[in-house]
Coordinates of C-alpha atoms in Angstrom, one line a residue:
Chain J
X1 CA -44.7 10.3 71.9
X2 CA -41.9 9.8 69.4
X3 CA -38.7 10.5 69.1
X4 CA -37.7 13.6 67.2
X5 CA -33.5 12.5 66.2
X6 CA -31.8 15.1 64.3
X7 CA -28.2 16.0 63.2
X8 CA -26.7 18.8 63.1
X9 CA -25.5 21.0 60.2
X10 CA -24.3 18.2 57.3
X11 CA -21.6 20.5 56.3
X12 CA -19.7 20.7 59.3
X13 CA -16.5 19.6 58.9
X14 CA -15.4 19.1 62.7
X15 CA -14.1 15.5 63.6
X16 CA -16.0 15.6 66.6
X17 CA -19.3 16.7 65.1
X18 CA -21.7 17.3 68.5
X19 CA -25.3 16.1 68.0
X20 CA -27.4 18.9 70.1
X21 CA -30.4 17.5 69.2
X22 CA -31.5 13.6 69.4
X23 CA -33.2 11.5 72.5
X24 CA -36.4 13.9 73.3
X25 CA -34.9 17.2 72.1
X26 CA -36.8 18.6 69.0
X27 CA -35.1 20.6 66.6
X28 CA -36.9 23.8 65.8
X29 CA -35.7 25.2 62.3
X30 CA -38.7 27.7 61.3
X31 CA -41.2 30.0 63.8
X32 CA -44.2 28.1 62.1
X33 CA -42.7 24.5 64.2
X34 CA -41.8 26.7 67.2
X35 CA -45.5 27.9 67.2
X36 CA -46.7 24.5 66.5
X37 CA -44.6 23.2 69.2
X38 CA -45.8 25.4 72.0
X39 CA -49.1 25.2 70.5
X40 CA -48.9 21.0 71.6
X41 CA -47.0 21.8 74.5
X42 CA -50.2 23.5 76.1
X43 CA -52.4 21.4 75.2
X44 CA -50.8 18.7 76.9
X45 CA -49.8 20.8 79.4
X46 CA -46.3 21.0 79.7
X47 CA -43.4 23.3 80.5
X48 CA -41.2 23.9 77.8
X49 CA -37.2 24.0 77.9
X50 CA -35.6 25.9 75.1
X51 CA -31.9 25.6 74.5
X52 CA -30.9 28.3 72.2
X53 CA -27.6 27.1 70.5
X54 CA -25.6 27.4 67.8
X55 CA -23.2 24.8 66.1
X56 CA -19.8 27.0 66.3
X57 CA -20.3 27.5 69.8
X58 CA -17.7 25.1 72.1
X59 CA -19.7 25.8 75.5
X60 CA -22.6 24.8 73.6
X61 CA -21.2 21.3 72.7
X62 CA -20.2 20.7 76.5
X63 CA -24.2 20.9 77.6
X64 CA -25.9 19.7 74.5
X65 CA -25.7 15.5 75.5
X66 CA -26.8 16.4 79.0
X67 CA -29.5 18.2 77.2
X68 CA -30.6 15.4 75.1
X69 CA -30.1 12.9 78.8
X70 CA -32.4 15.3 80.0
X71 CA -35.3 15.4 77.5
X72 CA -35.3 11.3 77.8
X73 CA -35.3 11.3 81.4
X74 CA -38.4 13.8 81.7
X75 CA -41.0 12.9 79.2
X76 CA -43.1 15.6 81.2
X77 CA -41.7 18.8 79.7
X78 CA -40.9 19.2 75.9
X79 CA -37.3 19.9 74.8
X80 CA -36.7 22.1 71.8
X81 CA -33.5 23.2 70.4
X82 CA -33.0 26.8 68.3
X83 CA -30.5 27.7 66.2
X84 CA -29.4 31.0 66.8
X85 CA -28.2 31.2 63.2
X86 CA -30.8 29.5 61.1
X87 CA -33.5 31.7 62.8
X88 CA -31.5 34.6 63.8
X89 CA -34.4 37.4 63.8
X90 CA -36.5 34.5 65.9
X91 CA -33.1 34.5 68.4
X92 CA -32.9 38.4 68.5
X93 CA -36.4 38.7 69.3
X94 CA -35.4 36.8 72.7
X95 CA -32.2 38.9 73.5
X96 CA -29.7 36.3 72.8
X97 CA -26.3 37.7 73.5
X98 CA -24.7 34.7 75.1
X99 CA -25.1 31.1 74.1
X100 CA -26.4 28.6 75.1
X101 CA -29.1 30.2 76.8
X102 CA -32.3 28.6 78.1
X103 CA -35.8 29.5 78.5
X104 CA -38.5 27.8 80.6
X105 CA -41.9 28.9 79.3
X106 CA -45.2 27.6 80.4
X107 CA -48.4 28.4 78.7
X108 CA -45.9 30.4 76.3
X109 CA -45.0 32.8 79.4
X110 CA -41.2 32.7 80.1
X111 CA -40.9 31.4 83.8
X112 CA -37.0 30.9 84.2
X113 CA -33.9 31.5 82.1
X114 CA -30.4 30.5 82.3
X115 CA -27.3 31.3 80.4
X116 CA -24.4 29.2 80.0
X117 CA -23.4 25.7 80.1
X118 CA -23.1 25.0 83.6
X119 CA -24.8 20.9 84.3
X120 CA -25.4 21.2 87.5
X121 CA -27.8 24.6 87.2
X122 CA -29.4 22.9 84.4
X123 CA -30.4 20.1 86.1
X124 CA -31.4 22.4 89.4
X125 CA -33.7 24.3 87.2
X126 CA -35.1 21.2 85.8
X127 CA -35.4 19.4 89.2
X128 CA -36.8 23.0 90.5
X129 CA -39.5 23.4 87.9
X130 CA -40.7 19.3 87.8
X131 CA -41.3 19.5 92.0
X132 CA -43.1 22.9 91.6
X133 CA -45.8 21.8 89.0
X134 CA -48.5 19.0 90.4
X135 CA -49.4 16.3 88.5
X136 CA -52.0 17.4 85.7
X137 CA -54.9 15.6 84.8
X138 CA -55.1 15.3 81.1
X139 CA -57.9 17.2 79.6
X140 CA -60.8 15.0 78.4
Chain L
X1 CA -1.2 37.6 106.9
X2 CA -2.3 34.3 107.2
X3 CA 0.6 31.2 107.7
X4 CA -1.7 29.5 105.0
X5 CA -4.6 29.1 103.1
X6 CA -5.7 29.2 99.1
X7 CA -3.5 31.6 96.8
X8 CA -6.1 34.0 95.3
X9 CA -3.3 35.8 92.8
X10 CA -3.3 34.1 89.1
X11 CA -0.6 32.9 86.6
X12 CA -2.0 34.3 83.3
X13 CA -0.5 33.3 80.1
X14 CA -1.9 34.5 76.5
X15 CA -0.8 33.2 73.1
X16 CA -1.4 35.1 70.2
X17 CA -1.3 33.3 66.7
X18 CA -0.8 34.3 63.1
X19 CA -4.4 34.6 61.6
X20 CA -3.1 33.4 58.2
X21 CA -4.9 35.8 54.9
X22 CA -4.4 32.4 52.3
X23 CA -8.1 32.2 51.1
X24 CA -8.0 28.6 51.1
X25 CA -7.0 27.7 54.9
X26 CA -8.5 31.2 55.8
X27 CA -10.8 29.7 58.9
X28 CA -13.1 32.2 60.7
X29 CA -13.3 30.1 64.1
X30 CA -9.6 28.6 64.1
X31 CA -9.3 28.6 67.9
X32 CA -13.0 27.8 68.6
X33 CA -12.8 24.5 66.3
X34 CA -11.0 23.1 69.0
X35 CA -13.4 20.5 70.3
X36 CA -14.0 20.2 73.9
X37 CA -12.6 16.9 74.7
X38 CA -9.3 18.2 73.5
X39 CA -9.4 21.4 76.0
X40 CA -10.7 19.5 79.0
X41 CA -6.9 17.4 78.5
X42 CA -5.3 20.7 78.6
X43 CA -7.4 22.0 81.9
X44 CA -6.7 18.9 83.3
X45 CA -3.1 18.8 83.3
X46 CA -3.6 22.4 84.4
X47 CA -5.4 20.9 87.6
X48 CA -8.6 22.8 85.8
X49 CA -12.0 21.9 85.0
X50 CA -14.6 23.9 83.4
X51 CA -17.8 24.5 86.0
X52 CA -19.5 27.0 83.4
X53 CA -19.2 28.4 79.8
X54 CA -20.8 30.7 77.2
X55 CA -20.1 32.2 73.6
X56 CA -20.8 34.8 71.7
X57 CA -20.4 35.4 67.8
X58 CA -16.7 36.7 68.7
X59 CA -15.3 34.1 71.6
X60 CA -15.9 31.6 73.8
X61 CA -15.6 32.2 77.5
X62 CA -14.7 29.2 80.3
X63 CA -15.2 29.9 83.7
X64 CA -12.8 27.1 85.5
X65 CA -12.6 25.7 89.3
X66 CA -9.7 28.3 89.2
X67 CA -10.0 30.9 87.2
X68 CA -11.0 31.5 83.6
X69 CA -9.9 30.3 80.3
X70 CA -10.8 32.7 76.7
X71 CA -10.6 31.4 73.3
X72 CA -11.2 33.8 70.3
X73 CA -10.3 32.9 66.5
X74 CA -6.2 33.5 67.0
X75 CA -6.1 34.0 70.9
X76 CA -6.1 32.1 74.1
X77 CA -5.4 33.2 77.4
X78 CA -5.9 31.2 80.3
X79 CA -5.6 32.7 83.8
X80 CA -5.8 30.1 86.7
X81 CA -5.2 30.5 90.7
X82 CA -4.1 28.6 93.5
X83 CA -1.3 26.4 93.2
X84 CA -2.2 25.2 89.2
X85 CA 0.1 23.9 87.1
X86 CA -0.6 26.8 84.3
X87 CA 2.6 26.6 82.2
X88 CA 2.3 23.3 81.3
X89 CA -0.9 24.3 78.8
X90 CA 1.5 26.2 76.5
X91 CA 3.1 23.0 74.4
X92 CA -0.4 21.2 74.2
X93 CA -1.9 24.5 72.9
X94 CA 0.6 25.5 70.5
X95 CA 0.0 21.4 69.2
X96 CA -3.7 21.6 68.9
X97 CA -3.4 25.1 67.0
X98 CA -1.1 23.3 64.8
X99 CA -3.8 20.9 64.0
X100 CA -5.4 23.6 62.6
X101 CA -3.2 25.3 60.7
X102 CA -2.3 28.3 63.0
X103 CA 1.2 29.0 64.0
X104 CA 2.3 30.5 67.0
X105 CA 2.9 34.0 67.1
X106 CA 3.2 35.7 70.8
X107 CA 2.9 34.9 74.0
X108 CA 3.0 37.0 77.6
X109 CA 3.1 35.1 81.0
X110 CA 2.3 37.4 84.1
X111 CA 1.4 37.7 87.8
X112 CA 2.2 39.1 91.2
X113 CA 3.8 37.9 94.0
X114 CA 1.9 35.2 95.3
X115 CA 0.5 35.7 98.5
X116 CA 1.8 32.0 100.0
X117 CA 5.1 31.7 97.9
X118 CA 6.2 28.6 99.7
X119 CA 3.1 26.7 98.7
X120 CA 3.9 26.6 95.4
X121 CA 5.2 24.0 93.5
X122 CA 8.2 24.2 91.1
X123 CA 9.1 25.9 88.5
X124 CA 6.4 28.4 90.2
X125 CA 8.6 28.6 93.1
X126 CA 11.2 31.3 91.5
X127 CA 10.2 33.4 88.2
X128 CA 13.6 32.9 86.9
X129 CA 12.7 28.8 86.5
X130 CA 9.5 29.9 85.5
X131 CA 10.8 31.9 82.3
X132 CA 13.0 28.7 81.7
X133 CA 10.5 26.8 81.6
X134 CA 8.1 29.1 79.1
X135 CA 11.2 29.2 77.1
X136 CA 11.9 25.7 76.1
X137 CA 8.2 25.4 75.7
X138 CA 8.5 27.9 73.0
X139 CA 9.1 27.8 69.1
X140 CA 12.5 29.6 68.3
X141 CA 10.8 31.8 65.8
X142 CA 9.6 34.0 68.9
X143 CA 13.3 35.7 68.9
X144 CA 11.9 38.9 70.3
X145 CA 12.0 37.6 74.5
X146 CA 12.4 39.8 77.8
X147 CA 11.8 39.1 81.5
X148 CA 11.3 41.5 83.9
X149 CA 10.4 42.0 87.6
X150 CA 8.3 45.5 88.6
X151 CA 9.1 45.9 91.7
X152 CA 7.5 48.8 93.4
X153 CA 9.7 50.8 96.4
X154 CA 6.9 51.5 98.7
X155 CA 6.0 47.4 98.7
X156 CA 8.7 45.2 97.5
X157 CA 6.7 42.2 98.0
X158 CA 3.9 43.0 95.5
X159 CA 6.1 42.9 92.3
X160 CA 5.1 42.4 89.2
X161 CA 6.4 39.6 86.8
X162 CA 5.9 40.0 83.4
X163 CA 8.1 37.3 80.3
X164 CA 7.3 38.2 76.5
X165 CA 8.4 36.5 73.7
X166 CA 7.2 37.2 70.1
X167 CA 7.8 36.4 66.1
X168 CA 7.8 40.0 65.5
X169 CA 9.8 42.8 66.5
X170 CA 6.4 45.0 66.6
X171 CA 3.6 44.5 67.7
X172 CA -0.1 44.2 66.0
X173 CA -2.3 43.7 69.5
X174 CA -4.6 46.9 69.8
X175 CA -6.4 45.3 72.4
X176 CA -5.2 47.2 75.7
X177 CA -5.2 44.8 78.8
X178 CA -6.2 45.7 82.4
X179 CA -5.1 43.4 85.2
X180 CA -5.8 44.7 88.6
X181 CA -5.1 42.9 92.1
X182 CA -6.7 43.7 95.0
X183 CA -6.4 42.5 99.0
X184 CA -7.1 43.2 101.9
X185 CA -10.5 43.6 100.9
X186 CA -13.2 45.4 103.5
X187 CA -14.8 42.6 105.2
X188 CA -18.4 43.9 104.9
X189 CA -18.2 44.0 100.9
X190 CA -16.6 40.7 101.2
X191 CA -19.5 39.0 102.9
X192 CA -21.0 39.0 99.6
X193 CA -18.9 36.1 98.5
X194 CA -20.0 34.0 101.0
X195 CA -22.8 31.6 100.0
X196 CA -25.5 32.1 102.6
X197 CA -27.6 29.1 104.3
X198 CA -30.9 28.4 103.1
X199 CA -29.6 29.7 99.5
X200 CA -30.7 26.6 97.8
X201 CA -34.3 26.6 99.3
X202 CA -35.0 30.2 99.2
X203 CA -33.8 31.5 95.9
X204 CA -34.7 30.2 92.6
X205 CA -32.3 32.2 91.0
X206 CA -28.6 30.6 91.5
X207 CA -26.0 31.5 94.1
X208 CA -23.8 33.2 91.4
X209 CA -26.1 35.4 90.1
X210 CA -26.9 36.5 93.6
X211 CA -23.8 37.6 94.4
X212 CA -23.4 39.4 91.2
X213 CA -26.5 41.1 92.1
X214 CA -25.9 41.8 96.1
X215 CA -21.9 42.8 95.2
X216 CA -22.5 45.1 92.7
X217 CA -20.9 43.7 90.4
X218 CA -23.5 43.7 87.4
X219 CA -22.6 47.5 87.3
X220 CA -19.5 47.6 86.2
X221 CA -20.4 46.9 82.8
X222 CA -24.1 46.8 82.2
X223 CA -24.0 46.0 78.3
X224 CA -21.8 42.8 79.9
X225 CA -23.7 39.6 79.9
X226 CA -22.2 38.0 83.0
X227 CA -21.9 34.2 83.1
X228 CA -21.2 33.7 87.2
X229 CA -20.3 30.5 89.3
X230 CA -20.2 30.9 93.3
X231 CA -17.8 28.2 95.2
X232 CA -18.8 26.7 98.1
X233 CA -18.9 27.4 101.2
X234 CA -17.8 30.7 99.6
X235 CA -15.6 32.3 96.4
X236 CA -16.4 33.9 93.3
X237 CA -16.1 33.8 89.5
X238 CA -17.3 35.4 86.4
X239 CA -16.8 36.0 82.8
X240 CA -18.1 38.8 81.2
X241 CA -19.0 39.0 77.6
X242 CA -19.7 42.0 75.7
X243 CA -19.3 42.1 72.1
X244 CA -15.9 41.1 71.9
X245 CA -14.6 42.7 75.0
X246 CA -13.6 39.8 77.5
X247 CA -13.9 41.0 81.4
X248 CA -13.0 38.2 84.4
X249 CA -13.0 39.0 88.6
X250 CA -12.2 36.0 91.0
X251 CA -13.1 36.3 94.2
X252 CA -11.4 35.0 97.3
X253 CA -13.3 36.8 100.5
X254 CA -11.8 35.0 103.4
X255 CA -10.1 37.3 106.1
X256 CA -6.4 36.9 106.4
X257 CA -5.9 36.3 102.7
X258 CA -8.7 37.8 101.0
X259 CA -8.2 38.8 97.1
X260 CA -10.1 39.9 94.2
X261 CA -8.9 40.1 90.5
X262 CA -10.7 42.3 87.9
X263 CA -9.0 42.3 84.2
X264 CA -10.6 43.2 80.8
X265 CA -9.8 44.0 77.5
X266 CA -10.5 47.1 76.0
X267 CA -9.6 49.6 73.4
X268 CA -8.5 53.3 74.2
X269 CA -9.9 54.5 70.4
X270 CA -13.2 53.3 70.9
X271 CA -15.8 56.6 71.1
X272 CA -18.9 53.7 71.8
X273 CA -16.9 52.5 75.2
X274 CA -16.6 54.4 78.5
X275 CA -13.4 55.7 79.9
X276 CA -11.2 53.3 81.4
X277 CA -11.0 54.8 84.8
X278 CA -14.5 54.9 84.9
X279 CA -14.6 51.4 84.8
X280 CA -11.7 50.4 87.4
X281 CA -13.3 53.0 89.6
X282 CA -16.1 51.0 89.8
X283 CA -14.8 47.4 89.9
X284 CA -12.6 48.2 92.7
X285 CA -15.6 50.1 94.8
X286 CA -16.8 46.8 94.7
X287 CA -14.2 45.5 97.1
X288 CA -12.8 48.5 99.0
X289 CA -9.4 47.2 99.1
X290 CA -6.6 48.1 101.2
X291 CA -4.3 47.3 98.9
X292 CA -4.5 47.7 94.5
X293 CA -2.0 46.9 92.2
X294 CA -2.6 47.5 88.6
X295 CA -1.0 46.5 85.3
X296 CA -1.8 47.8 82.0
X297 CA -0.4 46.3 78.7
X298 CA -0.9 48.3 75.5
X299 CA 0.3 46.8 72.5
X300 CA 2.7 48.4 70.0
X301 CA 2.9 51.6 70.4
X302 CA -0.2 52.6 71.9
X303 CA 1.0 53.5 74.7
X304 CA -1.1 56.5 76.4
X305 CA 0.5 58.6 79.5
X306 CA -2.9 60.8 79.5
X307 CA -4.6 57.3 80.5
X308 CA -2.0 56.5 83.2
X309 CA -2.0 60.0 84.9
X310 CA -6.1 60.0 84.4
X311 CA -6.6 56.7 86.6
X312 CA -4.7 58.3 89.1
X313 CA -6.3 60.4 88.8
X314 CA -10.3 59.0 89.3
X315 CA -8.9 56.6 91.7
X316 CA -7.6 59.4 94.0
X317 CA -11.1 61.2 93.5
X318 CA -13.3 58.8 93.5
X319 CA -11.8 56.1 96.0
X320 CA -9.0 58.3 97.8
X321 CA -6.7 55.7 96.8
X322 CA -2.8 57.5 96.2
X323 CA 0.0 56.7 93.7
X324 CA 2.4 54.9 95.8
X325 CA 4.5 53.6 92.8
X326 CA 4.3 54.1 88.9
X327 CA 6.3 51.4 87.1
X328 CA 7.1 51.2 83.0
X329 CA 8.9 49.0 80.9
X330 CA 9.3 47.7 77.5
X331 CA 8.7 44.2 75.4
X332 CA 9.7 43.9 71.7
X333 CA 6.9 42.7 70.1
X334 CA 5.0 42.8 73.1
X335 CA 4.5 46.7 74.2
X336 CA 4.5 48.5 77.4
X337 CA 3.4 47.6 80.6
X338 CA 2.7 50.2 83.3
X339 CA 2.6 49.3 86.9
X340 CA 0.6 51.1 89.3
X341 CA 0.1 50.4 93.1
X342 CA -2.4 52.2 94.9
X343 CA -3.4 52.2 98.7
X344 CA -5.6 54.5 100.9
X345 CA -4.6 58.1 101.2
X346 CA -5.6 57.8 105.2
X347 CA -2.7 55.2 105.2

């Protein structure tokens, strides 16, 4: 599939502007492309990582290039990014009270979660989620 | 007490800065525009690094190899264990708020008596180098400076060392702070802090959040969102976030020199947040210490005796844990601290 690169806000005025999305990681800026995006990700079955974020947020910017590592090193599961602030009723629909958080969802069913930027859970969750789903055959 | 081993009790230091009202440099985030890079620097010289980290709209909250670091728009406070190098954060800080346009404007350096004294390293070694040290790292506009040891009679080795220094004679903190020490902690609670074997096979859920869960911890404050990190083999920490009301507790469960910290932020005028006591009732039923120190700063002239006499009041109730030792004093520009230590009534 292609890559999806996207910056992040043009008006932020930090010298040490963070891109959180780029590599693999699709940026999700209405409900209609997060619906689309599941949508795809079932039909060619896979798991979805969500990394809700938002560009003020420092812990955010510590995870966000392992994120993007991540989504190019598994082409199996779909990366998307939300902003918590450009769909904020989206974000409070999913409890967000901490950032970043991240939801695993297969099949649109939430199947893990974890809140904060700590790598090496990431990766554990990632790691944890790949070995526990065989191979799937792709539908005819 | 143990000949050696790792120094649970923390250095915590706090700077407060002026949140300028010019419309034109007014800046919303001001300490959370600090990129990353920049902090990890400051950690680093600290003998820090960041192992987990979350935000919320009104801070960011760092959980370290030792200890915890906050940032809100005007504040930091960094508390850090072990035999860190904490003090030499404060001129690198006060630069990188410069870069920003914020100016210092307070700053409060505390702990206790350190469990292993000799094994730390200078200025740590003496408070009286430590305050020269926070001194010369300081702007002269913070005039307004005190030192002061709490020592309380019934345990002369669990003092309580407190340095203020601040631009203004009065102070504008309404946040009330709430630093409690604990050791000696019951071993069975403890065990919770140990990571257990098979852990990593067994539970997809992480070790942290498991001992959050088996401690009891995740009551204490149940609007909290807790973002936990378990050491190995064993060791605790965790930064809670709720709204934007910070809480911390580091855990050290070994025998001999076993230690847990529980500090938050609060204020006493808002209806919308339990009592106090309520809350130190049940972070310290957590660890069923033998021994409980506690310090509460209140800024300005807040200061609330009722509050004082009523966690004396819960903790005898609820914990049978007696008032050995009621300590006060005064900072200019700083508040009042009170200094309680508490141990078993059976004792």
């Amino acid at each position: 599939m292609g890559s999806c690169v996207s910056k992040g806000k043009g008006d932020d005025d930090s010298v040490h502007n963070v891109e959180f999305s780029g590599g693999n990681v699709h940026l999700i800026t209405t409900k209609e492309s997060w619906d689309d995006k599941l949508a795809e990700a079932d039909r060619d079955g896979k798991i979805v990582v969500a990394n809700f974020s938002a560009t003020w947020c420092g812990p955010c910017k510590i995870v966000a290039p392992f994120f993007i590592e991540l989504s190019e090193k598994h082409s199996s599961l779909m990366f998307l990014l939300v902003d918590v602030d450009e769909l904020s009723d989206f974000s409070s629909s999913w409890d967000i009270k901490a950032t970043p958080t991240f939801f695993f969802l297969k099949n649109g069913q939430q199947i893990g979660k974890l809140v904060g930027a700590n790598k090496p859970e990431l990766q554990k969750k990632v790691t944890s989620i790949i070995d526990s789903v065989p191979e799937s055959p792709q539908r005819p | 007490m143990a000949v050696s081993g790792f120094e649970g009790f923390e250095k915590r230091l706090e700077l407060r800065f002026f949140d300028d009202d010019k419309p034109i440099t007014k800046n919303p985030m001001g300490l959370r525009l600090i990129d990353f890079e920049s902090l990890d620097q400051v950690l680093n010289e600290v003998q820090c690094t960041v192992v987990s980290a979350v935000a919320n709209r009104s801070f960011d909250a760092y959980v370290l190899s030792e200890s915890s670091l906050f940032v809100y728009p005007t504040k930091i406070i960094i508390k850090t264990c072990g035999t860190t190098q904490l003090l030499k954060s404060i001129r690198p800080l006060i630069h990188l708020a410069r870069n920003l346009g914020l100016t210092l404007r307070a700053c409060r350096y505390s702990r206790g008596s350190f469990i292993f004294p000799k094994a730390q390293p200078f200025p740590y070694t003496s408070f009286k180098d430590e305050v020269i040290v926070v001194e010369e790292s300081l702007p002269k506009s913070l005039c307004y400076r005190k030192a002061s040891v709490m020592t309380p009679s019934n345990n002369p080795s669990r003092a309580w060392h407190v340095f203020t220094a601040s631009a203004d004679v009065e102070s504008d903190e309404h946040v009330v702070v709430v630093e409690v020490c604990m050791t000696e902690l019951d071993r069975v609670n403890a065990r919770s802090f140990f990571k257990r074997k098979g852990d990593e096979k067994n539970n997809s859920d992480s070790a942290g959040k498991e001992m959050t869960r088996l401690s009891g911890i995740d009551n204490i404050n149940a609007n909290a969102y807790i973002c936990d990190f378990a050491f190995d083999p064993c060791g605790y920490s965790m930064n809670g976030v709720d709204g934007d009301r910070y809480s911390t507790i580091h855990v050290t469960p070994e025998d001999g020199f076993s230690y847990a910290s529980f500090e938050c932020g609060l204020s006493l005028y808002d209806n919308g947040h339990e009592d106090i006591s309520e809350v130190l009732s049940r972070a310290i039923d957590v660890f069923r210490p033998s021994d409980v120190s506690i310090a509460t700063t209140y800024g300005g002239e807040d200061y609330n005796h009722e509050v004082t006499k009523r966690v004396e009041r819960v903790l005898a109730k609820k914990l049978d844990l007696k008032c050995r030792s009621r300590l006060m004093d005064e900072f200019p520009g700083s508040g009042t601290v009170v200094y309680q230590s508490f141990t078993p009534r059976r004792k």
